[in-house]
Amino acid sequence: DTEVTQTPKHLVMGMTNKKSLKCEQHMGHRAMYWYKQKAKKPPELMFVYSYEKLSINESVPSRFSPECPNSSLLNLHLHALQPEDSALYLCASSQAVGTRQETQYFGPGTRLLVL
Amino acid sequence: EDKVVQSPLSLVVHEGDTVTLNCSYEVTNFRSLLWYKQEKKAPTFLFMLTSSGIEKKSGRLSSILDKKELSSILNITATQTGDSAIYLCAVGGSQGNLIFGKGTKLSVKP
């Protein structure tokens, strides 16, 4: 089973709203990732969690706040977003970071529109 | 700086054609190269390559890594319209992340 699930599938929010994206995997993976993908561009890494600790933050604005409550769950809290934050947000997981077990499996994504 | 370059950026072929997609990389402490297929939603994993010269095969798709040339190719034989997608190449970066290329957009015409 290589399934990563994400909710919601679609989200429309205003610039003053607070919302959260959720990601879950039950593959026993110890690394989880958030990516942002704009149309016709490759995924752009935002955050990496390894063993439930934040290991990489790619200079993401503080209006995006990640959280890893346990090894199976990853959240992305959104607050005061801008229209240019509209994108497909992808979650991925892998067995480990920075090893030959780094194959990442992606969830279906949340398509976010900020009005 | 780690980087991954894919070519061509886009490709249009007819059903039944064979295509070769290219990926070259510059990365410190190479560990692995991965190929993904992306249609409308999330990238789906195709292959992971770690050793030079060993072909990975899945149906009509195959891929091989050349560590000397710092490159990989993805071959698709007897293409079908369902192969139309963006093919992404990624390499493990020095921070433990994946570095993605810009992708090759393949369009297969009936």
PDB file of C-alpha atoms in Angstrom:
ATOM      1  CA  ASP A   1       0.000   0.000   0.000  1.00  0.00           C
ATOM      2  CA  THR A   2       1.561   3.277  -1.092  1.00  0.00           C
ATOM      3  CA  GLU A   3      -1.334   5.571  -0.292  1.00  0.00           C
ATOM      4  CA  VAL A   4      -1.077   9.070   1.024  1.00  0.00           C
ATOM      5  CA  THR A   5      -4.404  10.780   1.627  1.00  0.00           C
ATOM      6  CA  GLN A   6      -5.092  14.498   1.726  1.00  0.00           C
ATOM      7  CA  THR A   7      -8.117  16.518   2.735  1.00  0.00           C
ATOM      8  CA  PRO A   8      -9.819  18.569   1.542  1.00  0.00           C
ATOM      9  CA  LYS A   9      -9.497  18.025  -2.212  1.00  0.00           C
ATOM     10  CA  HIS A  10     -10.481  21.607  -2.946  1.00  0.00           C
ATOM     11  CA  LEU A  11     -10.477  24.704  -0.760  1.00  0.00           C
ATOM     12  CA  VAL A  12     -11.569  28.261  -1.411  1.00  0.00           C
ATOM     13  CA  MET A  13     -10.689  30.807   1.241  1.00  0.00           C
ATOM     14  CA  GLY A  14     -10.610  34.529   1.752  1.00  0.00           C
ATOM     15  CA  MET A  15      -7.500  36.410   2.747  1.00  0.00           C
ATOM     16  CA  THR A  16      -8.659  36.741   6.354  1.00  0.00           C
ATOM     17  CA  ASN A  17      -9.621  33.091   6.851  1.00  0.00           C
ATOM     18  CA  LYS A  18      -7.811  30.420   8.829  1.00  0.00           C
ATOM     19  CA  LYS A  19      -7.903  26.919   7.412  1.00  0.00           C
ATOM     20  CA  SER A  20      -5.907  23.708   7.639  1.00  0.00           C
ATOM     21  CA  LEU A  21      -4.802  21.083   5.142  1.00  0.00           C
ATOM     22  CA  LYS A  22      -4.430  17.511   6.361  1.00  0.00           C
ATOM     23  CA  CYS A  23      -2.273  14.641   5.181  1.00  0.00           C
ATOM     24  CA  GLU A  24      -2.132  11.060   6.398  1.00  0.00           C
ATOM     25  CA  GLN A  25      -0.072   7.971   5.595  1.00  0.00           C
ATOM     26  CA  HIS A  26      -0.054   4.504   7.128  1.00  0.00           C
ATOM     27  CA  MET A  27       3.042   3.117   5.452  1.00  0.00           C
ATOM     28  CA  GLY A  28       5.241   3.555   8.500  1.00  0.00           C
ATOM     29  CA  HIS A  29       7.177   6.296   6.737  1.00  0.00           C
ATOM     30  CA  ARG A  30       9.212   8.571   9.005  1.00  0.00           C
ATOM     31  CA  ALA A  31       9.577  11.496   6.612  1.00  0.00           C
ATOM     32  CA  MET A  32       6.769  13.718   5.398  1.00  0.00           C
ATOM     33  CA  TYR A  33       6.812  16.695   3.062  1.00  0.00           C
ATOM     34  CA  TRP A  34       4.730  19.651   1.935  1.00  0.00           C
ATOM     35  CA  TYR A  35       5.102  20.928  -1.617  1.00  0.00           C
ATOM     36  CA  LYS A  36       3.466  23.788  -3.476  1.00  0.00           C
ATOM     37  CA  GLN A  37       2.876  23.389  -7.198  1.00  0.00           C
ATOM     38  CA  LYS A  38       1.824  26.148  -9.561  1.00  0.00           C
ATOM     39  CA  ALA A  39       0.477  25.392 -13.026  1.00  0.00           C
ATOM     40  CA  LYS A  40       3.045  24.047 -15.478  1.00  0.00           C
ATOM     41  CA  LYS A  41       5.799  24.076 -12.851  1.00  0.00           C
ATOM     42  CA  PRO A  42       7.413  21.229 -10.905  1.00  0.00           C
ATOM     43  CA  PRO A  43       6.600  20.782  -7.205  1.00  0.00           C
ATOM     44  CA  GLU A  44       8.385  23.273  -4.998  1.00  0.00           C
ATOM     45  CA  LEU A  45       9.452  22.026  -1.578  1.00  0.00           C
ATOM     46  CA  MET A  46       8.079  23.902   1.438  1.00  0.00           C
ATOM     47  CA  PHE A  47       8.746  21.769   4.529  1.00  0.00           C
ATOM     48  CA  VAL A  48      10.274  18.448   5.495  1.00  0.00           C
ATOM     49  CA  TYR A  49       9.553  16.549   8.698  1.00  0.00           C
ATOM     50  CA  SER A  50      11.828  13.723   9.720  1.00  0.00           C
ATOM     51  CA  TYR A  51      10.846  11.631  12.744  1.00  0.00           C
ATOM     52  CA  GLU A  52       8.198  14.242  13.573  1.00  0.00           C
ATOM     53  CA  LYS A  53      10.726  17.060  13.735  1.00  0.00           C
ATOM     54  CA  LEU A  54      10.929  19.892  11.230  1.00  0.00           C
ATOM     55  CA  SER A  55      14.178  19.398   9.358  1.00  0.00           C
ATOM     56  CA  ILE A  56      13.793  21.712   6.361  1.00  0.00           C
ATOM     57  CA  ASN A  57      11.876  24.974   6.022  1.00  0.00           C
ATOM     58  CA  GLU A  58      12.504  26.424   2.580  1.00  0.00           C
ATOM     59  CA  SER A  59      12.082  30.040   3.689  1.00  0.00           C
ATOM     60  CA  VAL A  60       8.325  29.725   3.605  1.00  0.00           C
ATOM     61  CA  PRO A  61       6.323  32.774   4.814  1.00  0.00           C
ATOM     62  CA  SER A  62       4.927  32.474   8.331  1.00  0.00           C
ATOM     63  CA  ARG A  63       1.364  32.528   7.034  1.00  0.00           C
ATOM     64  CA  PHE A  64       2.031  28.818   6.371  1.00  0.00           C
ATOM     65  CA  SER A  65       2.516  26.859   9.575  1.00  0.00           C
ATOM     66  CA  PRO A  66       3.238  23.124   9.463  1.00  0.00           C
ATOM     67  CA  GLU A  67       2.489  20.678  12.246  1.00  0.00           C
ATOM     68  CA  CYS A  68       3.301  16.995  12.650  1.00  0.00           C
ATOM     69  CA  PRO A  69       1.164  15.641  15.532  1.00  0.00           C
ATOM     70  CA  ASN A  70       2.455  12.086  15.036  1.00  0.00           C
ATOM     71  CA  SER A  71       4.352   9.993  12.533  1.00  0.00           C
ATOM     72  CA  SER A  72       1.252   9.374  10.389  1.00  0.00           C
ATOM     73  CA  LEU A  73      -0.178  12.869  10.245  1.00  0.00           C
ATOM     74  CA  LEU A  74       0.952  16.154   8.776  1.00  0.00           C
ATOM     75  CA  ASN A  75      -1.015  19.385   8.829  1.00  0.00           C
ATOM     76  CA  LEU A  76      -0.501  22.716   7.127  1.00  0.00           C
ATOM     77  CA  HIS A  77      -2.203  25.640   8.856  1.00  0.00           C
ATOM     78  CA  LEU A  78      -3.052  28.589   6.653  1.00  0.00           C
ATOM     79  CA  HIS A  79      -3.699  32.130   7.825  1.00  0.00           C
ATOM     80  CA  ALA A  80      -3.927  35.464   6.041  1.00  0.00           C
ATOM     81  CA  LEU A  81      -2.976  34.018   2.673  1.00  0.00           C
ATOM     82  CA  GLN A  82      -2.537  36.034  -0.489  1.00  0.00           C
ATOM     83  CA  PRO A  83      -4.089  35.343  -3.911  1.00  0.00           C
ATOM     84  CA  GLU A  84      -0.658  34.323  -5.207  1.00  0.00           C
ATOM     85  CA  ASP A  85      -0.703  31.443  -2.728  1.00  0.00           C
ATOM     86  CA  SER A  86      -3.363  29.767  -4.873  1.00  0.00           C
ATOM     87  CA  ALA A  87      -1.832  26.482  -6.026  1.00  0.00           C
ATOM     88  CA  LEU A  88      -1.947  22.706  -5.697  1.00  0.00           C
ATOM     89  CA  TYR A  89      -0.555  21.704  -2.301  1.00  0.00           C
ATOM     90  CA  LEU A  90       0.964  18.255  -2.293  1.00  0.00           C
ATOM     91  CA  CYS A  91       1.891  16.093   0.638  1.00  0.00           C
ATOM     92  CA  ALA A  92       4.404  13.276   0.255  1.00  0.00           C
ATOM     93  CA  SER A  93       6.035  10.698   2.476  1.00  0.00           C
ATOM     94  CA  SER A  94       9.109   8.498   2.311  1.00  0.00           C
ATOM     95  CA  GLN A  95      10.712   5.887   4.505  1.00  0.00           C
ATOM     96  CA  ALA A  96      13.526   8.243   5.391  1.00  0.00           C
ATOM     97  CA  VAL A  97      15.237  11.469   4.387  1.00  0.00           C
ATOM     98  CA  GLY A  98      18.565  11.645   2.650  1.00  0.00           C
ATOM     99  CA  THR A  99      19.088   7.928   2.172  1.00  0.00           C
ATOM    100  CA  ARG A 100      18.367   5.437  -0.593  1.00  0.00           C
ATOM    101  CA  GLN A 101      14.927   5.014   1.012  1.00  0.00           C
ATOM    102  CA  GLU A 102      13.950   8.474  -0.147  1.00  0.00           C
ATOM    103  CA  THR A 103      11.361   7.538  -2.781  1.00  0.00           C
ATOM    104  CA  GLN A 104       8.521   9.912  -2.084  1.00  0.00           C
ATOM    105  CA  TYR A 105       4.896   8.908  -2.530  1.00  0.00           C
ATOM    106  CA  PHE A 106       2.517  11.763  -3.159  1.00  0.00           C
ATOM    107  CA  GLY A 107      -1.017  12.356  -2.042  1.00  0.00           C
ATOM    108  CA  PRO A 108      -3.649  13.600  -4.524  1.00  0.00           C
ATOM    109  CA  GLY A 109      -3.194  17.192  -3.407  1.00  0.00           C
ATOM    110  CA  THR A 110      -5.424  20.012  -2.234  1.00  0.00           C
ATOM    111  CA  ARG A 111      -6.269  22.603  -4.848  1.00  0.00           C
ATOM    112  CA  LEU A 112      -6.363  25.917  -3.014  1.00  0.00           C
ATOM    113  CA  LEU A 113      -7.896  29.131  -4.292  1.00  0.00           C
ATOM    114  CA  VAL A 114      -7.385  32.320  -2.292  1.00  0.00           C
ATOM    115  CA  LEU A 115      -9.810  35.119  -3.112  1.00  0.00           C
TER     116      LEU A 115
ATOM    117  CA  GLU B   1      24.103  24.418  -6.309  1.00  0.00           C
ATOM    118  CA  ASP B   2      22.267  21.146  -6.973  1.00  0.00           C
ATOM    119  CA  LYS B   3      20.300  21.108 -10.211  1.00  0.00           C
ATOM    120  CA  VAL B   4      18.346  18.815 -12.506  1.00  0.00           C
ATOM    121  CA  VAL B   5      17.768  19.563 -16.189  1.00  0.00           C
ATOM    122  CA  GLN B   6      15.265  17.728 -18.353  1.00  0.00           C
ATOM    123  CA  SER B   7      14.968  17.707 -22.110  1.00  0.00           C
ATOM    124  CA  PRO B   8      13.033  18.190 -24.194  1.00  0.00           C
ATOM    125  CA  LEU B   9      10.591  20.388 -22.301  1.00  0.00           C
ATOM    126  CA  SER B  10       7.776  19.210 -24.520  1.00  0.00           C
ATOM    127  CA  LEU B  11       7.275  16.527 -27.101  1.00  0.00           C
ATOM    128  CA  VAL B  12       4.424  15.601 -29.453  1.00  0.00           C
ATOM    129  CA  VAL B  13       4.327  12.107 -30.949  1.00  0.00           C
ATOM    130  CA  HIS B  14       1.808   9.747 -32.519  1.00  0.00           C
ATOM    131  CA  GLU B  15       0.516   6.542 -31.011  1.00  0.00           C
ATOM    132  CA  GLY B  16       2.948   3.708 -31.560  1.00  0.00           C
ATOM    133  CA  ASP B  17       6.038   5.912 -31.581  1.00  0.00           C
ATOM    134  CA  THR B  18       8.956   5.325 -29.209  1.00  0.00           C
ATOM    135  CA  VAL B  19      10.153   8.278 -27.135  1.00  0.00           C
ATOM    136  CA  THR B  20      13.250   8.972 -25.073  1.00  0.00           C
ATOM    137  CA  LEU B  21      13.212  11.556 -22.319  1.00  0.00           C
ATOM    138  CA  ASN B  22      16.443  12.888 -20.876  1.00  0.00           C
ATOM    139  CA  CYS B  23      17.496  13.996 -17.429  1.00  0.00           C
ATOM    140  CA  SER B  24      20.895  15.340 -16.419  1.00  0.00           C
ATOM    141  CA  TYR B  25      21.965  16.356 -12.951  1.00  0.00           C
ATOM    142  CA  GLU B  26      24.595  18.059 -10.877  1.00  0.00           C
ATOM    143  CA  VAL B  27      24.332  17.163  -7.226  1.00  0.00           C
ATOM    144  CA  THR B  28      26.686  16.695  -4.301  1.00  0.00           C
ATOM    145  CA  ASN B  29      26.800  13.134  -2.954  1.00  0.00           C
ATOM    146  CA  PHE B  30      24.450  11.472  -5.417  1.00  0.00           C
ATOM    147  CA  ARG B  31      22.166   8.873  -3.857  1.00  0.00           C
ATOM    148  CA  SER B  32      19.316   8.231  -6.254  1.00  0.00           C
ATOM    149  CA  LEU B  33      17.412   9.478  -9.287  1.00  0.00           C
ATOM    150  CA  LEU B  34      13.654   9.123  -9.493  1.00  0.00           C
ATOM    151  CA  TRP B  35      11.153   9.365 -12.340  1.00  0.00           C
ATOM    152  CA  TYR B  36       7.542  10.380 -11.794  1.00  0.00           C
ATOM    153  CA  LYS B  37       4.544  10.685 -14.112  1.00  0.00           C
ATOM    154  CA  GLN B  38       2.131  13.527 -13.467  1.00  0.00           C
ATOM    155  CA  GLU B  39      -1.235  13.743 -15.149  1.00  0.00           C
ATOM    156  CA  LYS B  40      -3.864  16.037 -13.694  1.00  0.00           C
ATOM    157  CA  LYS B  41      -3.075  15.507 -10.056  1.00  0.00           C
ATOM    158  CA  ALA B  42      -0.198  14.229  -7.976  1.00  0.00           C
ATOM    159  CA  PRO B  43       3.022  12.747  -9.343  1.00  0.00           C
ATOM    160  CA  THR B  44       3.004   8.960  -9.392  1.00  0.00           C
ATOM    161  CA  PHE B  45       6.236   7.092  -8.843  1.00  0.00           C
ATOM    162  CA  LEU B  46       7.744   5.221 -11.789  1.00  0.00           C
ATOM    163  CA  PHE B  47      11.350   4.284 -11.065  1.00  0.00           C
ATOM    164  CA  MET B  48      14.168   4.786  -8.620  1.00  0.00           C
ATOM    165  CA  LEU B  49      17.703   4.378  -9.979  1.00  0.00           C
ATOM    166  CA  THR B  50      20.782   4.123  -7.840  1.00  0.00           C
ATOM    167  CA  SER B  51      23.254   2.023  -9.813  1.00  0.00           C
ATOM    168  CA  SER B  52      24.732   2.861 -13.159  1.00  0.00           C
ATOM    169  CA  GLY B  53      23.945   0.660 -16.145  1.00  0.00           C
ATOM    170  CA  ILE B  54      21.116  -1.347 -14.603  1.00  0.00           C
ATOM    171  CA  GLU B  55      17.882  -0.965 -16.520  1.00  0.00           C
ATOM    172  CA  LYS B  56      14.615  -0.740 -14.654  1.00  0.00           C
ATOM    173  CA  LYS B  57      11.596  -1.874 -16.641  1.00  0.00           C
ATOM    174  CA  SER B  58       7.857  -1.743 -16.178  1.00  0.00           C
ATOM    175  CA  GLY B  59       5.758  -2.735 -19.158  1.00  0.00           C
ATOM    176  CA  ARG B  60       6.509  -0.348 -22.021  1.00  0.00           C
ATOM    177  CA  LEU B  61       8.541   1.978 -19.796  1.00  0.00           C
ATOM    178  CA  SER B  62      12.210   1.548 -19.013  1.00  0.00           C
ATOM    179  CA  SER B  63      14.916   3.700 -17.525  1.00  0.00           C
ATOM    180  CA  ILE B  64      18.650   3.576 -17.048  1.00  0.00           C
ATOM    181  CA  LEU B  65      21.193   5.654 -15.173  1.00  0.00           C
ATOM    182  CA  ASP B  66      24.634   6.674 -16.420  1.00  0.00           C
ATOM    183  CA  LYS B  67      26.626   7.950 -13.447  1.00  0.00           C
ATOM    184  CA  LYS B  68      29.631   8.751 -15.599  1.00  0.00           C
ATOM    185  CA  GLU B  69      27.549  11.079 -17.755  1.00  0.00           C
ATOM    186  CA  LEU B  70      25.447  12.254 -14.773  1.00  0.00           C
ATOM    187  CA  SER B  71      22.285  11.462 -16.656  1.00  0.00           C
ATOM    188  CA  SER B  72      19.340   9.162 -17.072  1.00  0.00           C
ATOM    189  CA  ILE B  73      16.904   8.340 -19.845  1.00  0.00           C
ATOM    190  CA  LEU B  74      13.299   7.232 -19.702  1.00  0.00           C
ATOM    191  CA  ASN B  75      12.104   5.238 -22.705  1.00  0.00           C
ATOM    192  CA  ILE B  76       8.505   4.622 -23.629  1.00  0.00           C
ATOM    193  CA  THR B  77       7.844   2.190 -26.466  1.00  0.00           C
ATOM    194  CA  ALA B  78       4.614   1.818 -28.474  1.00  0.00           C
ATOM    195  CA  THR B  79       3.219   5.008 -26.941  1.00  0.00           C
ATOM    196  CA  GLN B  80      -0.490   5.292 -26.215  1.00  0.00           C
ATOM    197  CA  THR B  81      -2.673   8.352 -25.622  1.00  0.00           C
ATOM    198  CA  GLY B  82      -2.740   7.386 -21.937  1.00  0.00           C
ATOM    199  CA  ASP B  83       0.991   8.080 -21.771  1.00  0.00           C
ATOM    200  CA  SER B  84       0.276  11.781 -22.267  1.00  0.00           C
ATOM    201  CA  ALA B  85       1.523  13.455 -19.098  1.00  0.00           C
ATOM    202  CA  ILE B  86       4.353  15.460 -17.614  1.00  0.00           C
ATOM    203  CA  TYR B  87       7.319  13.279 -16.741  1.00  0.00           C
ATOM    204  CA  LEU B  88       9.358  14.580 -13.823  1.00  0.00           C
ATOM    205  CA  CYS B  89      12.910  13.632 -12.952  1.00  0.00           C
ATOM    206  CA  ALA B  90      14.163  14.203  -9.398  1.00  0.00           C
ATOM    207  CA  VAL B  91      17.458  13.660  -7.635  1.00  0.00           C
ATOM    208  CA  GLY B  92      18.176  13.440  -3.930  1.00  0.00           C
ATOM    209  CA  GLY B  93      19.635  16.756  -2.809  1.00  0.00           C
ATOM    210  CA  SER B  94      22.409  17.424  -0.301  1.00  0.00           C
ATOM    211  CA  GLN B  95      19.882  18.440   2.382  1.00  0.00           C
ATOM    212  CA  GLY B  96      17.931  15.220   2.028  1.00  0.00           C
ATOM    213  CA  ASN B  97      15.270  16.809  -0.144  1.00  0.00           C
ATOM    214  CA  LEU B  98      14.379  15.961  -3.752  1.00  0.00           C
ATOM    215  CA  ILE B  99      15.448  18.353  -6.505  1.00  0.00           C
ATOM    216  CA  PHE B 100      12.975  18.276  -9.387  1.00  0.00           C
ATOM    217  CA  GLY B 101      13.600  19.118 -13.010  1.00  0.00           C
ATOM    218  CA  LYS B 102      11.065  21.230 -14.882  1.00  0.00           C
ATOM    219  CA  GLY B 103       9.540  18.157 -16.487  1.00  0.00           C
ATOM    220  CA  THR B 104       8.924  16.972 -20.024  1.00  0.00           C
ATOM    221  CA  LYS B 105       5.387  17.378 -21.285  1.00  0.00           C
ATOM    222  CA  LEU B 106       4.562  14.428 -23.543  1.00  0.00           C
ATOM    223  CA  SER B 107       1.533  14.574 -25.816  1.00  0.00           C
ATOM    224  CA  VAL B 108       0.597  11.403 -27.684  1.00  0.00           C
ATOM    225  CA  LYS B 109      -1.774  11.978 -30.615  1.00  0.00           C
ATOM    226  CA  PRO B 110      -4.095   9.200 -31.830  1.00  0.00           C
TER     227      PRO B 110
END
